[in-house]
Amino acid sequence: MTRSAVYVSDLDKREDKGQTTAQTSVKSFSEKVTVGTTTYTLDDYQFSQGAVSDNRPASDYYSGNIVGRKIYKVTSKDKAKKPEEITVHISGRNMGYENFWGATETQIIDNEIITQYGQAFVTSKVSDSKSRTLQYEAHNPSLSSFTGGHAVVSKSNMIGEYTYNIPYGVGKGEIHLSQENVPKIERLIVPKFRDLSTHWAKDNIERLYSLGIFDEKSQFFSPNTPMQRYQYTIGVLKAVDIRVLEQPKKSKTPRKAIFNDLNPKDPDYLYIESAVEKGIITGVTPDRFDPDGPITRAQGVAILIRALGMEGRAPSPGYRTNYVDNHKIPSWAKDSVYVATELGFVTGDNFNRFNANEPLTRAQASALLVRFLDFLESDLKQNYRDDILFFE
């Protein structure tokens, strides 16, 4: 078999909407398949795909539809066989997401094959995935300066199911295919905090430190102290590898901070400006960011859900959350709290209170960020692949 095709896409980036649409068609094609003495030559190929991508700060989500038609000319070395024509009608859809921690695209295509012998049907369900996960690697020697550390494991795989109904041929059946590529392992720096040995959030904190999300200079993490707004916001953007605004290389005037209480010369300042520009966070007032102030539960949750772009998945206004202190949840955070609860990011306390205005401790903030990363690593893949295909 020989096959080549050139596709062209017309992209329309709507910066005001944070979305990109694409229209794809085939520009040129060539395909020839030989089976025994019979050759199938692609004589005509028409193809159209429309797609939309919702570009959110932490992840892109996209969906598309496909229609097409192929016409093959069939010839044989057997002079007794007359030339014939096969037409294949194609229709389908694809959906996927892509972020720093993983990507999955699932495609479902229906093919109707029309020949002189009758109709046949083939449906393909294929999903390609790649993911980056964190795993702990123990260090067994007892005479060592550390006991273990984390590694990022990058994996990629494909699964597919093909169902066919060819009445004039092999009949009905299914074919399953899968491929698992060799993973890539990247070891990370080893944390050495001295105040976490028995703390419930030890693993969460060490995972984030190993990734460089928390860049602590001290041997003490102080897990039970409040998490600062500045550090939390920077941590979220680092966690999802959001590209920050760039400092002009040759600027005659120094950069002016967007809030009066921020220093534009701080190495991490542009993370804050980028977070504000992307709508992930706002100041406590138009002029103040309150960088050293504690991040509240409501603020911490809102930042994550806005980064995912999912605050719009809450019900129409007028709904209530299931928390007994629903009336204390700020109106600007209510949608985020609702969605975060549905996604399993947060739960209420023993009395089913959300405690929206309570400060997040550094340990609680670490646990929330790790749950956020787990969502990007695993939950999206489950939803975009396994929940759609229903097979392994």
XYZ file of C-alpha atoms in Angstrom:
392
model
C 0.000 0.000 0.000
C 1.185 3.530 -0.788
C -0.627 6.589 0.517
C 0.017 10.309 0.774
C -2.276 13.230 1.469
C -1.830 16.943 2.086
C -4.395 18.733 4.215
C -4.773 22.478 4.645
C -6.371 24.193 7.626
C -7.781 27.686 7.899
C -7.432 28.885 11.513
C -9.409 31.715 13.058
C -8.033 32.717 16.453
C -10.536 34.712 18.462
C -8.441 36.264 21.191
C -11.503 38.079 22.549
C -13.258 34.733 23.087
C -10.218 32.641 23.960
C -11.177 30.195 21.227
C -9.819 28.959 17.903
C -11.851 27.516 15.043
C -10.355 25.494 12.212
C -11.647 24.368 8.835
C -9.627 21.580 7.196
C -9.816 20.177 3.675
C -7.692 17.910 1.507
C -5.393 19.612 -1.005
C -3.832 16.641 -2.756
C -3.933 12.875 -2.401
C -2.543 9.618 -3.718
C -3.407 6.105 -2.574
C -2.966 2.656 -4.069
C -3.651 -0.685 -2.402
C -2.802 -4.015 -4.003
C -4.228 -7.268 -2.677
C -3.202 -10.280 -4.713
C -4.042 -9.496 -8.334
C -6.467 -6.688 -7.455
C -5.459 -3.007 -7.200
C -7.542 -0.269 -5.559
C -6.609 3.241 -6.722
C -8.053 6.327 -5.052
C -9.652 8.316 -7.860
C -11.487 11.031 -5.925
C -11.242 12.222 -2.334
C -13.343 14.896 -0.688
C -12.843 15.756 2.971
C -14.027 18.428 5.393
C -13.374 18.850 9.094
C -14.601 21.641 11.337
C -13.142 22.024 14.828
C -13.275 24.416 17.751
C -10.733 24.707 20.557
C -11.484 26.430 23.842
C -8.110 27.728 25.008
C -8.154 27.965 28.795
C -5.143 28.873 30.972
C -4.536 25.372 32.349
C -5.796 23.253 29.454
C -7.148 23.396 25.906
C -10.344 21.492 25.103
C -11.427 20.789 21.545
C -14.057 19.055 19.462
C -14.574 18.471 15.755
C -16.744 16.844 13.098
C -15.610 15.027 9.980
C -17.333 14.217 6.677
C -15.760 12.805 3.556
C -16.027 10.572 0.541
C -13.513 8.360 -1.245
C -13.990 6.758 -4.650
C -11.682 3.907 -5.633
C -11.157 2.434 -9.080
C -10.690 -1.329 -8.871
C -8.673 -3.162 -11.502
C -7.398 -6.718 -11.747
C -4.697 -8.571 -13.618
C -7.339 -11.189 -14.205
C -8.707 -10.159 -17.609
C -11.974 -11.954 -16.857
C -12.777 -9.406 -14.102
C -14.317 -6.125 -15.195
C -13.171 -2.833 -13.637
C -15.411 -1.649 -10.850
C -15.839 1.263 -8.464
C -16.026 1.422 -4.664
C -17.385 4.438 -2.809
C -16.655 5.053 0.872
C -18.764 7.601 2.765
C -17.054 8.878 5.918
C -18.578 10.635 8.910
C -17.350 11.041 12.445
C -16.269 13.215 15.300
C -13.269 13.756 17.499
C -12.755 15.290 20.914
C -9.727 15.928 23.060
C -7.752 18.072 25.460
C -4.123 19.093 25.837
C -2.235 20.501 28.797
C 1.208 20.305 30.366
C 0.369 17.052 32.178
C -1.329 15.132 29.423
C -3.292 14.998 26.197
C -5.913 12.659 24.806
C -7.714 12.612 21.477
C -10.555 10.203 20.834
C -11.941 9.729 17.339
C -15.039 7.812 16.277
C -15.442 7.303 12.506
C -18.229 5.520 10.621
C -17.474 4.226 7.130
C -20.196 3.129 4.717
C -18.705 1.132 1.835
C -20.749 0.785 -1.352
C -19.701 -1.862 -3.890
C -21.341 -3.780 -6.714
C -21.888 -6.606 -4.221
C -23.782 -4.464 -1.690
C -23.117 -2.284 1.342
C -20.635 -2.813 4.158
C -20.019 -0.863 7.373
C -16.873 -0.300 9.417
C -16.685 1.794 12.611
C -13.364 2.767 14.142
C -12.975 4.003 17.716
C -9.412 5.092 18.411
C -7.828 7.043 21.238
C -4.264 8.335 21.576
C -3.050 9.486 24.983
C 0.077 10.853 26.559
C 0.517 11.635 30.221
C 3.060 12.823 32.761
C 2.677 11.344 36.220
C 4.605 11.665 39.453
C 5.767 8.570 41.277
C 7.841 8.096 44.405
C 11.133 6.225 44.131
C 12.514 4.823 47.382
C 16.202 5.049 48.201
C 16.975 1.876 50.152
C 20.458 2.419 51.688
C 20.147 3.459 55.326
C 23.469 5.322 55.319
C 22.423 8.118 52.998
C 21.573 11.809 53.073
C 18.052 11.152 51.741
C 15.419 8.400 51.847
C 13.805 8.763 48.453
C 12.539 11.150 45.808
C 10.074 11.645 43.013
C 10.251 11.084 39.287
C 8.127 12.304 36.403
C 7.117 9.388 34.194
C 6.012 10.327 30.674
C 3.890 7.707 28.907
C 2.060 7.435 25.602
C -0.275 4.780 24.287
C -3.027 4.026 21.787
C -6.095 1.837 21.972
C -8.514 1.095 19.175
C -11.584 -0.946 18.361
C -12.776 -1.681 14.831
C -16.205 -3.215 14.285
C -17.219 -4.396 10.847
C -20.248 -5.780 9.035
C -19.387 -7.037 5.547
C -22.307 -9.260 4.427
C -20.690 -10.247 1.131
C -17.327 -11.003 2.758
C -16.130 -11.951 6.254
C -19.420 -11.061 7.961
C -19.478 -9.342 11.364
C -16.673 -8.973 13.882
C -14.413 -6.841 16.030
C -10.689 -6.144 16.064
C -8.895 -4.617 19.064
C -5.494 -2.970 18.803
C -3.267 -1.315 21.373
C 0.256 0.005 21.622
C 2.217 1.102 24.683
C 5.408 3.059 24.076
C 8.464 2.894 26.326
C 8.081 5.543 29.060
C 10.543 8.325 29.767
C 11.676 8.854 33.367
C 12.970 12.151 34.737
C 14.261 12.288 38.322
C 13.523 15.403 40.354
C 15.322 17.204 43.166
C 14.980 15.699 46.623
C 13.204 17.731 49.349
C 14.783 17.816 52.815
C 12.262 19.530 55.067
C 12.746 18.827 58.767
C 9.229 19.599 59.994
C 7.203 17.136 57.882
C 8.213 13.671 59.083
C 4.798 12.855 60.587
C 2.657 15.479 58.906
C -0.425 14.287 56.970
C 0.490 16.457 53.937
C 4.155 15.374 53.750
C 3.834 13.569 50.413
C 1.823 16.381 48.800
C 4.299 19.043 49.894
C 7.340 17.056 48.781
C 5.779 16.352 45.382
C 5.205 20.049 44.755
C 8.663 21.016 45.997
C 10.293 18.408 43.745
C 8.469 19.910 40.764
C 9.733 23.377 41.621
C 6.226 24.650 42.348
C 7.346 25.649 45.831
C 10.877 27.012 45.861
C 11.671 27.050 49.567
C 15.066 28.201 50.789
C 14.547 27.012 54.377
C 14.660 23.486 55.808
C 11.321 24.210 57.453
C 8.121 24.331 55.394
C 5.836 25.471 58.263
C 2.854 23.485 56.953
C 0.314 24.804 59.440
C 0.875 28.507 58.745
C -1.337 30.385 56.243
C -0.472 30.172 52.557
C 0.227 33.598 51.070
C -1.722 34.862 48.025
C 1.488 35.624 46.145
C 3.064 32.207 46.585
C -0.153 30.298 45.914
C -0.832 32.126 42.650
C 2.732 31.579 41.446
C 2.477 27.908 42.424
C -0.667 27.374 40.341
C 0.891 28.892 37.211
C 4.093 26.891 37.676
C 2.075 23.710 38.239
C 0.488 23.875 34.800
C 3.488 25.487 33.074
C 1.514 28.521 31.965
C 3.556 30.741 29.684
C 3.960 34.077 31.406
C 4.226 37.510 29.888
C 7.731 38.425 28.789
C 9.766 41.305 30.126
C 10.739 43.649 27.255
C 14.470 43.193 26.640
C 15.141 46.772 25.584
C 12.821 49.103 27.413
C 13.823 52.654 28.298
C 11.137 52.899 30.967
C 10.945 50.457 33.871
C 7.921 48.176 34.009
C 5.151 49.537 36.218
C 3.461 47.078 38.564
C -0.247 46.509 38.005
C -0.774 46.795 41.785
C 0.812 49.352 44.084
C 1.975 46.713 46.582
C 3.897 44.584 44.061
C 7.488 44.967 42.907
C 7.898 44.471 39.131
C 11.577 43.631 39.702
C 10.659 40.528 41.727
C 11.723 37.405 39.759
C 8.197 35.962 39.999
C 6.257 39.178 39.407
C 5.293 38.298 35.821
C 3.458 35.207 37.074
C 1.082 37.514 38.931
C 0.610 39.863 36.002
C -0.045 36.884 33.717
C -2.571 35.426 36.169
C -4.442 38.723 36.275
C -4.288 39.112 32.487
C -5.733 35.611 32.034
C -8.539 36.248 34.519
C -7.299 33.697 37.043
C -7.077 36.122 39.957
C -7.860 39.730 40.836
C -6.602 42.107 43.471
C -8.310 42.645 46.806
C -8.935 46.193 45.530
C -8.202 47.802 42.158
C -4.846 49.011 43.518
C -3.840 46.290 45.991
C -2.959 42.633 45.524
C -2.122 41.930 49.190
C 0.701 39.525 48.286
C 1.530 38.535 51.857
C -2.098 38.127 52.894
C -3.502 34.638 53.434
C -5.298 32.934 50.566
C -8.824 31.960 51.631
C -10.549 28.708 50.727
C -12.861 30.577 48.370
C -9.980 32.360 46.651
C -7.881 29.206 46.371
C -10.695 27.217 44.773
C -11.686 30.047 42.423
C -8.141 30.327 41.065
C -8.045 26.621 40.148
C -11.463 26.503 38.503
C -10.785 29.694 36.538
C -7.481 28.206 35.354
C -9.428 25.200 34.077
C -12.031 27.496 32.510
C -14.846 25.503 34.106
C -16.633 28.075 36.242
C -19.322 28.239 33.558
C -20.269 24.600 34.264
C -22.203 25.664 37.381
C -26.032 25.765 37.183
C -27.960 28.888 36.222
C -27.848 31.659 38.861
C -30.141 31.174 41.828
C -28.909 27.712 42.809
C -27.605 26.691 46.221
C -24.585 24.595 47.033
C -25.069 21.722 49.473
C -22.973 23.383 52.169
C -24.819 24.509 55.291
C -22.954 27.833 55.166
C -23.907 28.405 51.513
C -24.971 31.951 52.398
C -21.396 32.782 53.456
C -19.838 31.850 50.119
C -19.025 35.082 48.214
C -21.094 35.492 45.054
C -17.945 35.764 42.890
C -16.711 32.377 44.173
C -19.968 30.434 44.261
C -19.724 28.962 40.756
C -16.134 27.865 41.381
C -17.004 26.313 44.743
C -19.875 24.387 43.160
C -17.731 23.050 40.292
C -14.766 22.269 42.571
C -17.061 20.237 44.808
C -18.474 18.321 41.836
C -14.946 17.560 40.615
C -13.890 16.310 44.046
C -11.393 19.092 44.713
C -12.992 20.100 48.016
C -15.463 18.827 50.610
C -17.064 20.310 53.683
C -15.867 19.887 57.265
C -17.472 17.501 59.789
C -20.493 19.815 59.933
C -20.676 20.167 56.131
C -19.446 23.757 56.220
C -17.289 25.078 53.386
C -15.732 27.855 55.491
C -15.186 30.079 52.475
C -13.357 32.850 54.306
C -10.993 30.678 56.343
C -7.323 30.903 55.335
C -5.798 27.896 53.616
C -2.813 26.550 55.492
C 0.272 25.736 53.479
C -0.488 22.048 53.969
C -4.125 22.421 52.833
C -3.065 24.469 49.825
C -0.548 21.753 48.898
C -3.203 19.044 49.084
C -5.546 21.143 46.927
C -2.856 21.718 44.303
C -1.990 18.016 44.152
C -5.664 17.156 43.625
C -5.668 19.748 40.830
C -2.663 18.041 39.208
C -4.296 14.616 39.566
C -7.295 15.989 37.679
C -5.076 17.153 34.823
C -3.087 13.899 34.834
C -5.839 11.286 35.212
C -9.420 12.553 35.428
C -9.457 14.219 32.021
C -7.992 11.104 30.386
C -10.683 8.956 32.020
C -13.396 11.301 30.771
C -12.086 11.774 27.229
C -11.140 8.153 26.586
C -12.523 5.466 28.886
C -15.922 7.088 29.478
C -16.438 7.414 25.721
C -15.069 4.143 24.356
C -16.270 1.708 27.050
C -13.600 -0.836 26.243
C -9.994 -1.559 27.144
